[in-house]
Short mmCIF file of C-alpha atoms (C1' of nucleotides) in Angstrom, two decimals:
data_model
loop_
_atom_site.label_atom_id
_atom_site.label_comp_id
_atom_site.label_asym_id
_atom_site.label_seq_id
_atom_site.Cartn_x
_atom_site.Cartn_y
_atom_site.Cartn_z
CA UNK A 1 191.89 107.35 -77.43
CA UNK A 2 189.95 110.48 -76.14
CA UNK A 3 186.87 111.03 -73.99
CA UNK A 4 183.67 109.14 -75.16
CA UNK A 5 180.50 110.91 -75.84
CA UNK A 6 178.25 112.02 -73.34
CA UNK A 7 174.90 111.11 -74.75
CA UNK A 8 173.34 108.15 -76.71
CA UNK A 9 173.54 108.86 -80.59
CA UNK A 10 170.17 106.95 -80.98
CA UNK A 11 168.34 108.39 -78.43
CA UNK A 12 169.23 111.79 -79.81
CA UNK A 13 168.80 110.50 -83.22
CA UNK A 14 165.27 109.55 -81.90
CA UNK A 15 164.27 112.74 -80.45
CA UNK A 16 165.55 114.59 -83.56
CA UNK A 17 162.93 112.29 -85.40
CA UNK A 18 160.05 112.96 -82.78
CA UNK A 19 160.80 117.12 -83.77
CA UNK A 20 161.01 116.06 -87.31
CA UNK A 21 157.98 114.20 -87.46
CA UNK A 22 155.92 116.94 -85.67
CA UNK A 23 157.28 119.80 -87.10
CA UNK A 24 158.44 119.19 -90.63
CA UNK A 25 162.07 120.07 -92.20
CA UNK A 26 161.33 123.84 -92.06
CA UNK A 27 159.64 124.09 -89.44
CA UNK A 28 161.94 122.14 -87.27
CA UNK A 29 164.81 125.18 -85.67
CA UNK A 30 168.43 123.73 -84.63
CA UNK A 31 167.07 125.52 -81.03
CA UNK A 32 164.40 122.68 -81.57
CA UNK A 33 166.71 120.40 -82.15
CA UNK A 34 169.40 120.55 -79.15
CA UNK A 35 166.65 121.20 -76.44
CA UNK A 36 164.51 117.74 -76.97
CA UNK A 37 167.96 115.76 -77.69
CA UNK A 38 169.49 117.62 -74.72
CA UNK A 39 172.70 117.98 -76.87
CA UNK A 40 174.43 121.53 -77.34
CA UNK A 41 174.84 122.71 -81.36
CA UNK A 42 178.16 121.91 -81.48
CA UNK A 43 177.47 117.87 -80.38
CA UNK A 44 175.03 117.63 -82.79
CA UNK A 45 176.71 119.03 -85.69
CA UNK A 46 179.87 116.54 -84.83
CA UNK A 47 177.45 113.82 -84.53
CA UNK A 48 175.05 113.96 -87.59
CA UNK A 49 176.72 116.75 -89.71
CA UNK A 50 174.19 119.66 -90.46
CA UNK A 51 170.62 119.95 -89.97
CA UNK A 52 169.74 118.64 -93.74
CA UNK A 53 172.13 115.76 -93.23
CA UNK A 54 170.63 115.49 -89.90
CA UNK A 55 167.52 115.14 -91.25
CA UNK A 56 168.17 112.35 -93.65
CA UNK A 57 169.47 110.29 -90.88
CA UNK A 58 166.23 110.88 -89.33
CA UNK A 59 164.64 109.59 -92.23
CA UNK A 60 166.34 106.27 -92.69
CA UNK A 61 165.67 105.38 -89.21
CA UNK A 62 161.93 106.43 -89.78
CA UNK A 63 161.61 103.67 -92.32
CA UNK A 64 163.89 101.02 -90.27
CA UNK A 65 161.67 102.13 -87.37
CA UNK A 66 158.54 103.06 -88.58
CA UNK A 67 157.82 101.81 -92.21
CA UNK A 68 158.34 98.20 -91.88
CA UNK A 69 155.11 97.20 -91.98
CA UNK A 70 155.00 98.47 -95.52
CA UNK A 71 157.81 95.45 -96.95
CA UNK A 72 155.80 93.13 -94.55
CA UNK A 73 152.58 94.17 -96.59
CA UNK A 74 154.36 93.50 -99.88
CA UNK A 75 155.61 90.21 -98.70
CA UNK A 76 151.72 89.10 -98.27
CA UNK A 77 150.35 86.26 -100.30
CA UNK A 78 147.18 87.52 -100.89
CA UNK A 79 146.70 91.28 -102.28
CA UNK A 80 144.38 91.74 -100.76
CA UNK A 81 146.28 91.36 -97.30
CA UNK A 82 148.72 93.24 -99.29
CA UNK A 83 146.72 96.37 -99.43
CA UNK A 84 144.97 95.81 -95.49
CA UNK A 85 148.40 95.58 -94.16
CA UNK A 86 149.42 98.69 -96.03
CA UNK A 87 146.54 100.70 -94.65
CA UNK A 88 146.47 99.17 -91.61
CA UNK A 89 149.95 100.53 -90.73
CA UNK A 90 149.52 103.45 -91.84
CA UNK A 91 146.84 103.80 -89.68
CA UNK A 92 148.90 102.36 -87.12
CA UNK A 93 151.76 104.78 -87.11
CA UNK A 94 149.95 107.57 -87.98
CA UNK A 95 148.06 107.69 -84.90
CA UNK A 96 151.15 105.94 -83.06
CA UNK A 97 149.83 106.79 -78.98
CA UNK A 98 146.64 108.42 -79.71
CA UNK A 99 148.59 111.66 -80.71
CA UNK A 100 148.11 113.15 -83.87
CA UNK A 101 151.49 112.44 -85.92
CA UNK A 102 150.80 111.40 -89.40
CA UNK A 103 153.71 110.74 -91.80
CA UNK A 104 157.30 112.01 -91.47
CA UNK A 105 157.53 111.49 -95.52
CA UNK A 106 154.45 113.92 -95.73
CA UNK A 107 155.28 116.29 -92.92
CA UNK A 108 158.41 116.62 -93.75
CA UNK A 109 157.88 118.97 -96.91
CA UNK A 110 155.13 119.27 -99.01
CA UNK A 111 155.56 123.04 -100.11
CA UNK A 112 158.62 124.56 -98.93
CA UNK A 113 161.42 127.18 -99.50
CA UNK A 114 164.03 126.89 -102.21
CA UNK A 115 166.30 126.05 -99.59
CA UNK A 116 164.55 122.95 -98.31
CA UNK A 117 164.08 121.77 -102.21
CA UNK A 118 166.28 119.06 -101.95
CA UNK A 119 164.44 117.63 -99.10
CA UNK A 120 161.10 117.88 -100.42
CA UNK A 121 162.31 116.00 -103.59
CA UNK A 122 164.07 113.17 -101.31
CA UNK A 123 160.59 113.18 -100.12
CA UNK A 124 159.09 112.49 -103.23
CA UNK A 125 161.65 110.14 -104.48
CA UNK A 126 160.94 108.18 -101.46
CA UNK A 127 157.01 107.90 -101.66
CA UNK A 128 158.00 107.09 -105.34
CA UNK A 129 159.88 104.37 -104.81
CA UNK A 130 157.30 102.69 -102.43
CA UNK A 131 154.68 103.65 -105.18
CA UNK A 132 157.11 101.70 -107.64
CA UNK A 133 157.37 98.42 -105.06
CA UNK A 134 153.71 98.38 -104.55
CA UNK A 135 152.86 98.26 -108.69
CA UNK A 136 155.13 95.91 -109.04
CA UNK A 137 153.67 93.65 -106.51
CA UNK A 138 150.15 94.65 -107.92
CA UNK A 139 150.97 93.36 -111.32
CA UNK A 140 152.38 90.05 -109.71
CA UNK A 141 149.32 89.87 -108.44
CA UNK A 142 147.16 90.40 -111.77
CA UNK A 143 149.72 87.96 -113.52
CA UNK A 144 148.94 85.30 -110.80
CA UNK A 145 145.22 85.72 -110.93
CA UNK A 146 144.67 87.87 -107.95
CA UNK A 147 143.72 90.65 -109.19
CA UNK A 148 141.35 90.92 -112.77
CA UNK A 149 143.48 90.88 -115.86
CA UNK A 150 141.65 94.23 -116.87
CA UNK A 151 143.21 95.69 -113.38
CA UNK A 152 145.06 98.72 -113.91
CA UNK A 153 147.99 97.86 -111.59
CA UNK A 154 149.86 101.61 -111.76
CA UNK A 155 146.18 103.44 -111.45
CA UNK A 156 145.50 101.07 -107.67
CA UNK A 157 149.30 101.68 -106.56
CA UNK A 158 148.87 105.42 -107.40
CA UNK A 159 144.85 105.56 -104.99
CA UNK A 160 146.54 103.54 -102.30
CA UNK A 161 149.47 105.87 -101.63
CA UNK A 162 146.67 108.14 -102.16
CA UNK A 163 144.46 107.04 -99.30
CA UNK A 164 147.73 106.70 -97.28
CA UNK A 165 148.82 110.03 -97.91
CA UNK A 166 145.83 111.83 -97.85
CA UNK A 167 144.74 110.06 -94.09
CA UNK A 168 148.80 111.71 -92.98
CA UNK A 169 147.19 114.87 -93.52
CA UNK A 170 143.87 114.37 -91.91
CA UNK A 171 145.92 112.52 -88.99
CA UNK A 172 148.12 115.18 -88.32
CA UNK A 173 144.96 117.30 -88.54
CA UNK A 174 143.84 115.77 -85.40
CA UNK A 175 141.64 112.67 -86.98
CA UNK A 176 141.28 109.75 -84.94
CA UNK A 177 142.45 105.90 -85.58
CA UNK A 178 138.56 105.20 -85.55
CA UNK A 179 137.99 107.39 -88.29
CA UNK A 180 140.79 106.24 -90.58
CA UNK A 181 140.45 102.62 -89.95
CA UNK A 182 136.85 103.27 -90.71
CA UNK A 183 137.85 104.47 -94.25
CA UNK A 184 140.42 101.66 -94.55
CA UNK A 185 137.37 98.99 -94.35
CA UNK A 186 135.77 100.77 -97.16
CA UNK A 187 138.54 101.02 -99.24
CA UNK A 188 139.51 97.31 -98.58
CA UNK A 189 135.42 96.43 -98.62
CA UNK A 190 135.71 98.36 -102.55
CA UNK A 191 139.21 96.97 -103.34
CA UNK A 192 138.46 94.71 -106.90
CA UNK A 193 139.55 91.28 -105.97
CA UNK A 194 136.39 89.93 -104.08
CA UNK A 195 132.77 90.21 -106.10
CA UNK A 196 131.77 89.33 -102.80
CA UNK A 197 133.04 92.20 -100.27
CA UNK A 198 131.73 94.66 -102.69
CA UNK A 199 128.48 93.40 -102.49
CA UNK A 200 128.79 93.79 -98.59
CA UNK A 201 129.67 97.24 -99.14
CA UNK A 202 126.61 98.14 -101.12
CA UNK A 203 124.46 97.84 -98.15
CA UNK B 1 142.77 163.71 -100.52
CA UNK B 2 146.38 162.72 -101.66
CA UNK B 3 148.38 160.49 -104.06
CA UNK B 4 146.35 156.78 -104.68
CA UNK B 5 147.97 153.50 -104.92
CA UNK B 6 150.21 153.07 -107.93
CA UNK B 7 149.80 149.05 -108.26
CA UNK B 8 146.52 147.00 -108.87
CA UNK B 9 145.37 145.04 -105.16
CA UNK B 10 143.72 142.29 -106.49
CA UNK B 11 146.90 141.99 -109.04
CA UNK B 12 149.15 141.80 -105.90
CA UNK B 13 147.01 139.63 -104.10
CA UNK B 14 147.05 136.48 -106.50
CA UNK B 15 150.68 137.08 -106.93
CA UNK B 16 151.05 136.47 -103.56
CA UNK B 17 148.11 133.76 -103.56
CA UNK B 18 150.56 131.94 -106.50
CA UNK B 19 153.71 132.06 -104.12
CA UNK B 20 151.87 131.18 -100.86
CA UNK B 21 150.43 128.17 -103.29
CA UNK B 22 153.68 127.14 -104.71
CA UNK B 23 155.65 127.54 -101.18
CA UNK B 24 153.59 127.62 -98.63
CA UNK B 25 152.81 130.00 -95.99
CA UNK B 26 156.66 129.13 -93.62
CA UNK B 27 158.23 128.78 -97.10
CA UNK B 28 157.23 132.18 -98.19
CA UNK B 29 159.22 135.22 -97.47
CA UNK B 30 158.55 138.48 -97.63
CA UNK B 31 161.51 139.11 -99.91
CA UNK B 32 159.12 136.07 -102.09
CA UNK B 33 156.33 138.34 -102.10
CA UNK B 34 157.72 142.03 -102.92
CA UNK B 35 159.47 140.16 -106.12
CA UNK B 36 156.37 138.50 -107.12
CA UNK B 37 154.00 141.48 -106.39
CA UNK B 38 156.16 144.03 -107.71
CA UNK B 39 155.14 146.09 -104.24
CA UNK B 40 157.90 147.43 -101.58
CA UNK B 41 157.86 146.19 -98.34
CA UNK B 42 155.78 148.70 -96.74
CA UNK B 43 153.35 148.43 -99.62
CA UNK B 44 151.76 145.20 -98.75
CA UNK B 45 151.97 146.00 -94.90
CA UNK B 46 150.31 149.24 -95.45
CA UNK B 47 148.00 147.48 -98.20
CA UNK B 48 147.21 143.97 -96.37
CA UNK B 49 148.58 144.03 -93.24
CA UNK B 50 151.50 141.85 -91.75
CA UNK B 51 151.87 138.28 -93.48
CA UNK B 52 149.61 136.41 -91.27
CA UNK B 53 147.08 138.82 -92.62
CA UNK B 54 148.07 138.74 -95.93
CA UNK B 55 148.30 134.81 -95.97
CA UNK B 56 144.49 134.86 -94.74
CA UNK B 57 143.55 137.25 -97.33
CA UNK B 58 145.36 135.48 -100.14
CA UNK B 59 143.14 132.24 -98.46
CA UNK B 60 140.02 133.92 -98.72
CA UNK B 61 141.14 134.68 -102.61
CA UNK B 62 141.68 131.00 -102.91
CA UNK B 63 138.94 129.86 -101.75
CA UNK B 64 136.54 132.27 -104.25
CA UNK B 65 138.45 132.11 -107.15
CA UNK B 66 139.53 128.11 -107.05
CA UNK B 67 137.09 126.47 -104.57
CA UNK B 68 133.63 127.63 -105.90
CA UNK B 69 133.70 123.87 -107.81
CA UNK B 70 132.89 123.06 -104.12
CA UNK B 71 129.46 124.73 -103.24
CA UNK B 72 128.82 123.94 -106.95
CA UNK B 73 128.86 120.45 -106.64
CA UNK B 74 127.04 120.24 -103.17
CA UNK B 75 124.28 121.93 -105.08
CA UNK B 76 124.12 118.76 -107.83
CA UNK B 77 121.20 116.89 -107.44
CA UNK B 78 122.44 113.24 -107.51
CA UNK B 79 125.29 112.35 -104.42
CA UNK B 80 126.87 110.66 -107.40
CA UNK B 81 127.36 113.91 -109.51
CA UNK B 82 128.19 115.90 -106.35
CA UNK B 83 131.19 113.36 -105.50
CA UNK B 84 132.26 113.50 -109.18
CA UNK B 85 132.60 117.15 -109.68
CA UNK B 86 134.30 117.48 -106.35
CA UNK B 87 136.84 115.07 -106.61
CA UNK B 88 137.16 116.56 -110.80
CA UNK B 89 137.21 119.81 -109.42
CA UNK B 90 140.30 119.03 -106.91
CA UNK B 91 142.26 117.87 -109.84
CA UNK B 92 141.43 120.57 -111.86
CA UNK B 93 142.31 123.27 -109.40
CA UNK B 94 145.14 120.79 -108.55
CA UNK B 95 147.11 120.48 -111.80
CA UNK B 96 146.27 123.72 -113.24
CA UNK B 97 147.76 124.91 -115.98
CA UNK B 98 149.86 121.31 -116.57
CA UNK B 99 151.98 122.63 -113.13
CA UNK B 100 152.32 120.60 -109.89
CA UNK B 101 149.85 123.24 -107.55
CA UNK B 102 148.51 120.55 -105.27
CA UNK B 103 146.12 122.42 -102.65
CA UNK B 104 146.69 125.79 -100.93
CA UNK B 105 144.62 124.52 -98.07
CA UNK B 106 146.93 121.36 -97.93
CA UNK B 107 150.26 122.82 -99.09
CA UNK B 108 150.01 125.85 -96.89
CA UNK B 109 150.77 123.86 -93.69
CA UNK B 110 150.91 120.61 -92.66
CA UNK B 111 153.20 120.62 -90.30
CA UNK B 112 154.85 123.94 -89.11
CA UNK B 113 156.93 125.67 -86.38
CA UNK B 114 154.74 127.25 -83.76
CA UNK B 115 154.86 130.53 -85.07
CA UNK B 116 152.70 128.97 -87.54
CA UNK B 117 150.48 127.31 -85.81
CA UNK B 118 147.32 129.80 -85.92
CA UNK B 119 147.78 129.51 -89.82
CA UNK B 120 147.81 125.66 -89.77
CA UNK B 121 144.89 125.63 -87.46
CA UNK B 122 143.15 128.03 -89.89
CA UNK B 123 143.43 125.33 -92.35
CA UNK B 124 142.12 122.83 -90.61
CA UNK B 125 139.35 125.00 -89.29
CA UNK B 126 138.49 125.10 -93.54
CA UNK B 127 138.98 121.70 -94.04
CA UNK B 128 137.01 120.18 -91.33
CA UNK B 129 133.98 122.90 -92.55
CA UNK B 130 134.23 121.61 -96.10
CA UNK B 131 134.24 118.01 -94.66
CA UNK B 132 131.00 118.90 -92.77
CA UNK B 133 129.43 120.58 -95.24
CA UNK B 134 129.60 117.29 -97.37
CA UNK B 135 128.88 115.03 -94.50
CA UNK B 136 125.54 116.88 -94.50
CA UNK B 137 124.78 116.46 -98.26
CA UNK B 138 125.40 112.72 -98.07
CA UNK B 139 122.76 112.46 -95.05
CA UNK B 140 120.10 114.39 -97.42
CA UNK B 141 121.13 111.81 -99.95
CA UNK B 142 120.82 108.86 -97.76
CA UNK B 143 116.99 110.59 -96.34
CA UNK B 144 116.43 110.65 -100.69
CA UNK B 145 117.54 107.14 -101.36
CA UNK B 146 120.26 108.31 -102.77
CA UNK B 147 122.17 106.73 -100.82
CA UNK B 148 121.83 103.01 -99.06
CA UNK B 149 120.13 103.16 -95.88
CA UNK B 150 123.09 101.56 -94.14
CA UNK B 151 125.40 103.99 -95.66
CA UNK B 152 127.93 105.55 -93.32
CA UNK B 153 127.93 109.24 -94.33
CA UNK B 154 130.61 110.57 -91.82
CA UNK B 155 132.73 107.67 -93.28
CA UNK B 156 132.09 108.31 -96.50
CA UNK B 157 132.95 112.33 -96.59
CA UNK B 158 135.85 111.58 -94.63
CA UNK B 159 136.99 109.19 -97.63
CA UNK B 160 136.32 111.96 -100.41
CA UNK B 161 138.15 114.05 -98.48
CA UNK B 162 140.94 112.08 -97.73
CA UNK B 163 141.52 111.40 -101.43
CA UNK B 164 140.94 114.73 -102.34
CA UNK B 165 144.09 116.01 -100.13
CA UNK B 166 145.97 112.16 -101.24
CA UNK B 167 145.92 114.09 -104.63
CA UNK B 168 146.65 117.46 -103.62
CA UNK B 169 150.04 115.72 -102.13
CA UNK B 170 150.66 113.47 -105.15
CA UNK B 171 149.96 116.50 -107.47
CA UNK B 172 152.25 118.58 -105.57
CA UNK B 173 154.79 116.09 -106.36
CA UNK B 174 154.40 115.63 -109.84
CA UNK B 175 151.45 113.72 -110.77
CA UNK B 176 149.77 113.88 -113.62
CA UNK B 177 146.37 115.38 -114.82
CA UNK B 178 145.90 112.06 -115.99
CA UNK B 179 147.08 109.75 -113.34
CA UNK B 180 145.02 111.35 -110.77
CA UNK B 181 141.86 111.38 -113.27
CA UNK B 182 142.19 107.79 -113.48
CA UNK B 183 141.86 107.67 -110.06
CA UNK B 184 139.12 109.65 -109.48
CA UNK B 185 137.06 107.09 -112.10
CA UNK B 186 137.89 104.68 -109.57
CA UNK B 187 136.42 106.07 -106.47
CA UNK B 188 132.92 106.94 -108.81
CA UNK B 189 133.37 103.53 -110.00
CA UNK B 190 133.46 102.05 -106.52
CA UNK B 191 130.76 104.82 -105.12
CA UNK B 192 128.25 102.71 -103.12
CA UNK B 193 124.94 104.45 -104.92
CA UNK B 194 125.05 102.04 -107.60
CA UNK B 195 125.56 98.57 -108.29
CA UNK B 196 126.32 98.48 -111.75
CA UNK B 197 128.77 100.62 -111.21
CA UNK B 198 130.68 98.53 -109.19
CA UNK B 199 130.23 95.30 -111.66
CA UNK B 200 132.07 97.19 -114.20
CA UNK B 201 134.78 97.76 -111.81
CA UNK B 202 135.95 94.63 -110.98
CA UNK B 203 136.12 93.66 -114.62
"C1'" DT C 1 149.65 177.56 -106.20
"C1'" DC C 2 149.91 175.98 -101.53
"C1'" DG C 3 149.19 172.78 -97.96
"C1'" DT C 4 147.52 168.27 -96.91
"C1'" DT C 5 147.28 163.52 -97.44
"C1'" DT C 6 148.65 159.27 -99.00
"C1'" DT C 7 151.89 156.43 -101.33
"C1'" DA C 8 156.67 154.89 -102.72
"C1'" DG C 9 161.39 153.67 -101.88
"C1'" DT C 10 165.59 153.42 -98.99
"C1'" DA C 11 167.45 151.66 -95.38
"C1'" DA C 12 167.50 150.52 -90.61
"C1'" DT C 13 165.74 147.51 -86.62
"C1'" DG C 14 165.78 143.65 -83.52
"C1'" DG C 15 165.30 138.82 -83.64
"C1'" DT C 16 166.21 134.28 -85.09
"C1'" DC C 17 168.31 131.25 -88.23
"C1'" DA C 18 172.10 127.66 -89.15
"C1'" DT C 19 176.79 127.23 -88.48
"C1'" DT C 20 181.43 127.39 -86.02
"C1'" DA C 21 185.70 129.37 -83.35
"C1'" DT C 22 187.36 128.88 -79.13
"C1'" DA C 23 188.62 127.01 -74.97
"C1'" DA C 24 187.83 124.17 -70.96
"C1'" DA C 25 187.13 119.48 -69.39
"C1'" DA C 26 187.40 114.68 -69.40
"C1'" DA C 27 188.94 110.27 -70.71
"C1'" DA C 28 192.38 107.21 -72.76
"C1'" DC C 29 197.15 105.80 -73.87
"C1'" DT C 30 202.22 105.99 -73.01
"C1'" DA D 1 201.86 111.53 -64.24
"C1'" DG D 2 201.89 113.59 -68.71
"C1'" DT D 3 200.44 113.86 -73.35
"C1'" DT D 4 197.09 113.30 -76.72
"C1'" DT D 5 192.55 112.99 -78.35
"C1'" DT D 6 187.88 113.77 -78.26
"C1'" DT D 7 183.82 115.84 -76.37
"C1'" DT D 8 181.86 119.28 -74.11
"C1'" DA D 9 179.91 124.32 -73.31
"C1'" DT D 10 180.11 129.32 -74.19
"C1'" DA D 11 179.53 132.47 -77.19
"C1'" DA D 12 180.40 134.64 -81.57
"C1'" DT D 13 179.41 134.85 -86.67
"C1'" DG D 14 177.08 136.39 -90.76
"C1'" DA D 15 172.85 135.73 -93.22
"C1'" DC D 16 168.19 136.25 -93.50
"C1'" DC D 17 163.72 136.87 -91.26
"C1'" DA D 18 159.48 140.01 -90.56
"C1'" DT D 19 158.59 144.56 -89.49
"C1'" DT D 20 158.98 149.69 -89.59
"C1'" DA D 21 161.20 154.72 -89.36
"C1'" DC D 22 162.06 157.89 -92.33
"C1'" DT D 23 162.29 160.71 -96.41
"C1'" DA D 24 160.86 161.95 -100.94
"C1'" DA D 25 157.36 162.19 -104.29
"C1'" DA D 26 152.92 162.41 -106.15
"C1'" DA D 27 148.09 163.54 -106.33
"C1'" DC D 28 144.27 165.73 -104.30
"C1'" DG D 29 141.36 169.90 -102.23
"C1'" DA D 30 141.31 174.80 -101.44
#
DNA sequence: TCGTTTTAGTAATGGTCATTATAAAAAACT
DNA sequence: AGTTTTTTATAATGACCATTACTAAAACGA
């Protein structure tokens, strides 16, 4: 029934992403848009709806594509191995190729025009949520002896996405995966499991 | 020699500092700025230029009425004190007033259209400076014994400065005053300069 | 008081933005 | 082959963007 499309809805969905990812929501044009998918405005717009809808597509396949590593982490015995996978792939995709990406949840929107509002909030909603998993898994953790009892399980969740988030900015700022993962082995070398690795760290 | 200025400059100015703070420099229109300065278009050209111009001048603004916490606590005598009133500082600045600021230097561009570029580059030019400007201080610490000999000072400004803008995107978001204090008492409590420190950490 | 100088406000400018009518082209089904 | 259905590409739409002529008004010096 009818002619078939043209062009591959994931690739374009793919290079939509790349854009995304490099040039946040707003700054991101629909001229942006059709040249690195190689699809004209209307294609696009019958393919993914408009360029917020577009967007959020973008998104989910950013965290099928991207942000696995993060329920891998969580799935970790140890929490320690919890937290070094977490890093670690941040790292990992924030530096994805040697180029300078950081995080399409960061990038995206971090101050914005009213217009983009709703964005920026999915944003937040979404590093929430992944806040939300990770304390949960912390306080697993403290209830199974892993962590101290004293631990403050919501205060660690809250500095890791911290670290993560804050090494999105300097990676997109041009910072190299040698300088990140250095910080990653001190936060992991400080991280209050192992009386041990801090006592590494001191010297 | 003829009519003077009917509206205050520095009162225009930190208008527009507050809406370049709260939106960003792509997220800020011009329409943005003659509502929150009061000032007709032609005004703030005539007054500040275009909004490149303005956007610098609001920075410079920032950066003497917010950042002086930052040359301040360089100037502390113990590494330990200078990390603490930075990263106190950040939050300060960061949740002023009980609103979600974040950091101009962070929420003015992270990622951006080209257009923008020179601005984003700006504010990585300031970042990087304040990064090396603390990266010095911990190598005079380290030369005092304030610091282990073994101490990686590059590193270790990196990772202030990484949490610093991890809290300038959390605040942005929402965070708390509180939230993000308790996580600045964990980085001083895991600061390598002192054992004891650490002990009561892991408790 | 008169002319000069600078500001203020209105409104226009060209460009780009996201979004869509429109119409041609191509594939599938009858 | 003919009809229908869907996808293309061209190009138009109105809104908003930063920027600026232009005109009127206000304050200064003479």
């Amino acid at each position: 029934m009818g002619r078939h499309r043209e062009f591959d809805l994931d690739k374009a969905l793919d290079a939509a992403l790349t854009m995304f990812w490099q040039k946040g929501y707003e700054g991101t044009s629909f001229e942006d848009l059709t040249r690195v998918t190689g699809v004209a405005r209307p294609g696009l717009y019958a393919a993914f709806g408009n360029k917020e809808a577009l967007f959020r597509k973008a998104l989910d396949r950013y965290d099928a594509k991207y942000m696995t590593f993060m329920s891998d982490a969580l799935g970790e015995p140890k929490v320690y191995d919890v937290i070094r996978r977490i890093l670690e792939g941040s790292v990992k995709v924030q530096t994805l190729g040697g180029s300078s990406r950081g995080c399409l949840g960061v990038n995206g929107a971090v101050a914005c025009s009213d217009e983009a509002e709703p964005i920026r909030q999915e944003l937040i909603a979404r590093r929430n949520a992944t806040e939300a998993a990770l304390r949960a898994r912390l306080k697993r953790a403290r209830q199974e002896g892993d962590l101290p009892p004293s631990a403050d399980c919501a205060m660690l969740a809250g500095y890791v996405m911290t670290v993560s988030q804050g090494m999105a900015v300097q990676a997109k700022a041009g910072a190299s995966k040698a300088t990140l993962a250095a910080i990653v082995a001190h936060v992991l070398a400080t991280w209050p499991s192992s009386a041990s690795k801090r006592m590494r760290a001191a010297r």
